[in-house]
PDB file of C-alpha atoms in Angstrom:
ATOM      1  CA  MET F1113      -4.451 -12.547  12.143  1.00  0.00           C
ATOM      2  CA  LYS F1114      -6.143 -13.943   9.034  1.00  0.00           C
ATOM      3  CA  THR F1115      -9.127 -11.669   9.592  1.00  0.00           C
ATOM      4  CA  ALA F1116      -6.903  -8.595   9.965  1.00  0.00           C
ATOM      5  CA  LYS F1117      -5.090  -9.448   6.752  1.00  0.00           C
ATOM      6  CA  LEU F1118      -8.428  -9.863   4.962  1.00  0.00           C
ATOM      7  CA  VAL F1119      -9.696  -6.516   6.258  1.00  0.00           C
ATOM      8  CA  PHE F1120      -6.492  -4.661   5.377  1.00  0.00           C
ATOM      9  CA  GLY F1121      -6.431  -6.351   1.987  1.00  0.00           C
ATOM     10  CA  ILE F1122      -9.949  -5.142   1.198  1.00  0.00           C
ATOM     11  CA  LEU F1123      -9.111  -1.657   2.512  1.00  0.00           C
ATOM     12  CA  SER F1124      -5.985  -1.587   0.354  1.00  0.00           C
ATOM     13  CA  VAL F1125      -7.965  -2.395  -2.779  1.00  0.00           C
ATOM     14  CA  VAL F1126     -10.515   0.320  -1.968  1.00  0.00           C
ATOM     15  CA  PHE F1127      -7.859   2.867  -1.008  1.00  0.00           C
ATOM     16  CA  SER F1128      -5.872   2.143  -4.170  1.00  0.00           C
ATOM     17  CA  VAL F1129      -8.794   3.471  -6.227  1.00  0.00           C
ATOM     18  CA  LEU F1130      -8.808   6.632  -4.107  1.00  0.00           C
ATOM     19  CA  VAL F1131      -5.038   7.053  -4.485  1.00  0.00           C
ATOM     20  CA  LEU F1132      -5.411   6.528  -8.229  1.00  0.00           C
ATOM     21  CA  LEU F1133      -7.998   9.306  -8.503  1.00  0.00           C
ATOM     22  CA  GLN F1134      -5.901  11.635  -6.357  1.00  0.00           C
ATOM     23  CA  SER F1135      -2.802  10.911  -8.426  1.00  0.00           C
ATOM     24  CA  PHE F1136      -4.662  11.845 -11.597  1.00  0.00           C
ATOM     25  CA  ALA F1137      -5.553  15.160  -9.980  1.00  0.00           C
ATOM     26  CA  ALA F1138      -1.953  15.658  -8.832  1.00  0.00           C
ATOM     27  CA  GLY F1139      -0.742  14.913 -12.354  1.00  0.00           C
ATOM     28  CA  VAL F1140      -3.054  17.596 -13.723  1.00  0.00           C
ATOM     29  CA  VAL F1141      -1.732  20.072 -11.154  1.00  0.00           C
ATOM     30  CA  ASP F1142       1.830  19.160 -12.148  1.00  0.00           C
ATOM     31  CA  VAL F1143       1.026  19.845 -15.789  1.00  0.00           C
ATOM     32  CA  ILE F1144      -0.749  23.127 -15.048  1.00  0.00           C
ATOM     33  CA  GLN F1145       2.125  24.374 -12.898  1.00  0.00           C
ATOM     34  CA  ALA F1146       4.650  23.194 -15.512  1.00  0.00           C
ATOM     35  CA  ALA F1147       7.102  22.525 -12.724  1.00  0.00           C
ATOM     36  CA  GLY F1148       8.064  19.076 -13.966  1.00  0.00           C
ATOM     37  CA  GLY F1149       6.804  17.351 -10.823  1.00  0.00           C
ATOM     38  CA  THR F1150       6.444  13.614 -10.478  1.00  0.00           C
ATOM     39  CA  ALA F1151       3.714  13.417  -7.843  1.00  0.00           C
ATOM     40  CA  GLY F1152       1.101  12.066 -10.251  1.00  0.00           C
ATOM     41  CA  THR F1153       3.369   9.302 -11.511  1.00  0.00           C
ATOM     42  CA  ALA F1154       4.444   8.405  -7.997  1.00  0.00           C
ATOM     43  CA  GLY F1155       0.782   8.176  -7.019  1.00  0.00           C
ATOM     44  CA  LEU F1156       0.132   5.790  -9.899  1.00  0.00           C
ATOM     45  CA  PHE F1157       2.954   3.545  -8.718  1.00  0.00           C
ATOM     46  CA  VAL F1158       1.740   3.629  -5.119  1.00  0.00           C
ATOM     47  CA  ALA F1159      -1.831   2.869  -6.201  1.00  0.00           C
ATOM     48  CA  SER F1160      -0.660  -0.041  -8.356  1.00  0.00           C
ATOM     49  CA  LEU F1161       1.461  -1.495  -5.570  1.00  0.00           C
ATOM     50  CA  MET F1162      -1.349  -1.043  -3.032  1.00  0.00           C
ATOM     51  CA  LEU F1163      -3.764  -2.820  -5.380  1.00  0.00           C
ATOM     52  CA  ALA F1164      -1.340  -5.690  -5.964  1.00  0.00           C
ATOM     53  CA  GLY F1165      -0.542  -5.942  -2.256  1.00  0.00           C
ATOM     54  CA  GLY F1166      -4.218  -5.906  -1.315  1.00  0.00           C
ATOM     55  CA  ILE F1167      -5.039  -8.657  -3.787  1.00  0.00           C
ATOM     56  CA  VAL F1168      -2.140 -10.798  -2.562  1.00  0.00           C
ATOM     57  CA  ASP F1169      -3.153 -10.126   1.044  1.00  0.00           C
ATOM     58  CA  ILE F1170      -6.703 -11.332   0.343  1.00  0.00           C
ATOM     59  CA  ALA F1171      -5.784 -14.311  -1.812  1.00  0.00           C
ATOM     60  CA  ALA F1172      -2.813 -15.600   0.165  1.00  0.00           C
ATOM     61  CA  ARG F1173      -3.757 -14.743   3.731  1.00  0.00           C
ATOM     62  CA  ASN F1174      -3.008 -18.341   4.807  1.00  0.00           C
ATOM     63  CA  SER F1175       0.410 -18.383   3.153  1.00  0.00           C
ATOM     64  CA  LYS F1176       3.775 -17.314   4.544  1.00  0.00           C
ATOM     65  CA  GLY F1177       5.018 -16.526   1.037  1.00  0.00           C
ATOM     66  CA  GLY F1178       2.011 -14.304   0.467  1.00  0.00           C
ATOM     67  CA  ALA F1179       2.750 -12.391   3.660  1.00  0.00           C
ATOM     68  CA  ILE F1180       6.369 -11.900   2.592  1.00  0.00           C
ATOM     69  CA  ALA F1181       5.237 -10.676  -0.841  1.00  0.00           C
ATOM     70  CA  CYS F1182       2.869  -8.208   0.844  1.00  0.00           C
ATOM     71  CA  VAL F1183       5.651  -6.865   3.045  1.00  0.00           C
ATOM     72  CA  VAL F1184       7.825  -6.276  -0.026  1.00  0.00           C
ATOM     73  CA  LEU F1185       5.032  -4.657  -2.071  1.00  0.00           C
ATOM     74  CA  PHE F1186       3.861  -2.364   0.712  1.00  0.00           C
ATOM     75  CA  CYS F1187       7.412  -1.369   1.691  1.00  0.00           C
ATOM     76  CA  ILE F1188       8.197  -0.398  -1.897  1.00  0.00           C
ATOM     77  CA  ALA F1189       4.952   1.600  -2.050  1.00  0.00           C
ATOM     78  CA  ALA F1190       5.820   3.323   1.235  1.00  0.00           C
ATOM     79  CA  ILE F1191       9.294   4.266   0.019  1.00  0.00           C
ATOM     80  CA  ILE F1192       7.968   5.671  -3.261  1.00  0.00           C
ATOM     81  CA  GLY F1193       5.193   7.569  -1.483  1.00  0.00           C
ATOM     82  CA  ALA F1194       7.463   9.026   1.182  1.00  0.00           C
ATOM     83  CA  THR F1195      10.164  10.209  -1.184  1.00  0.00           C
ATOM     84  CA  MET F1196       8.271  11.443  -4.253  1.00  0.00           C
ATOM     85  CA  TYR F1197       5.141  13.162  -2.925  1.00  0.00           C
ATOM     86  CA  GLY F1198       5.689  16.634  -4.471  1.00  0.00           C
ATOM     87  CA  VAL F1199       2.385  18.548  -4.646  1.00  0.00           C
ATOM     88  CA  PHE F1200       0.521  15.382  -3.645  1.00  0.00           C
ATOM     89  CA  GLY F1201       0.864  15.709   0.153  1.00  0.00           C
ATOM     90  CA  ASP F1202      -1.679  12.950   0.785  1.00  0.00           C
ATOM     91  CA  LEU F1203       0.835  10.501  -0.613  1.00  0.00           C
ATOM     92  CA  GLN F1204       2.665  10.703   2.717  1.00  0.00           C
ATOM     93  CA  ILE F1205      -0.482   9.554   4.509  1.00  0.00           C
ATOM     94  CA  TRP F1206      -0.843   6.607   2.119  1.00  0.00           C
ATOM     95  CA  SER F1207       2.807   5.852   2.714  1.00  0.00           C
ATOM     96  CA  TRP F1208       2.132   5.534   6.448  1.00  0.00           C
ATOM     97  CA  TYR F1209      -0.826   3.290   5.687  1.00  0.00           C
ATOM     98  CA  CYS F1210       1.471   1.055   3.602  1.00  0.00           C
ATOM     99  CA  ILE F1211       3.932   0.876   6.508  1.00  0.00           C
ATOM    100  CA  LEU F1212       1.071  -0.157   8.805  1.00  0.00           C
ATOM    101  CA  VAL F1213      -0.042  -2.962   6.475  1.00  0.00           C
ATOM    102  CA  ALA F1214       3.551  -4.135   6.042  1.00  0.00           C
ATOM    103  CA  ALA F1215       3.899  -4.240   9.835  1.00  0.00           C
ATOM    104  CA  ILE F1216       0.675  -6.266  10.140  1.00  0.00           C
ATOM    105  CA  ASN F1217       2.073  -8.767   7.667  1.00  0.00           C
ATOM    106  CA  LEU F1218       5.403  -8.910   9.511  1.00  0.00           C
ATOM    107  CA  ILE F1219       3.560  -9.625  12.744  1.00  0.00           C
ATOM    108  CA  SER F1220       1.585 -12.355  10.997  1.00  0.00           C
ATOM    109  CA  ILE F1221       4.802 -13.953   9.769  1.00  0.00           C
ATOM    110  CA  ALA F1222       6.125 -13.958  13.327  1.00  0.00           C
ATOM    111  CA  THR F1223       2.944 -15.249  14.975  1.00  0.00           C
ATOM    112  CA  GLN F1224       0.776 -17.100  12.469  1.00  0.00           C
ATOM    113  CA  PHE F1225       3.584 -19.095  10.872  1.00  0.00           C
ATOM    114  CA  ARG F1226       5.825 -19.649  13.886  1.00  0.00           C
ATOM    115  CA  ASP F1227       5.256 -23.423  13.968  1.00  0.00           C
ATOM    116  CA  ARG F1228       5.899 -24.012  10.286  1.00  0.00           C
TER     117      ARG F1228
END
């Protein structure tokens, strides 16, 4: 389980850069359309939470508290991504990724730290 958390932590850091770039593009589209959308801002929040969650997942992969923090961070990112996607449809895909990583961390809490 520690290896999976390390891999998903690294992927989260890499994907957060991609989400950040996409959210900048979505913000530009929101401005050009002048529709008052919030997809770019939501993408920034999701990217920030994915980056923080990935760093915590890498640094605290042996810690139960770190796993709990990752579940909270990725669940918040998933909720923001699923509810505020607007013109940024890829944000739904990143939201599902955040749910997957949160589930991995929940499984690690149940299995890796069962004796503690």
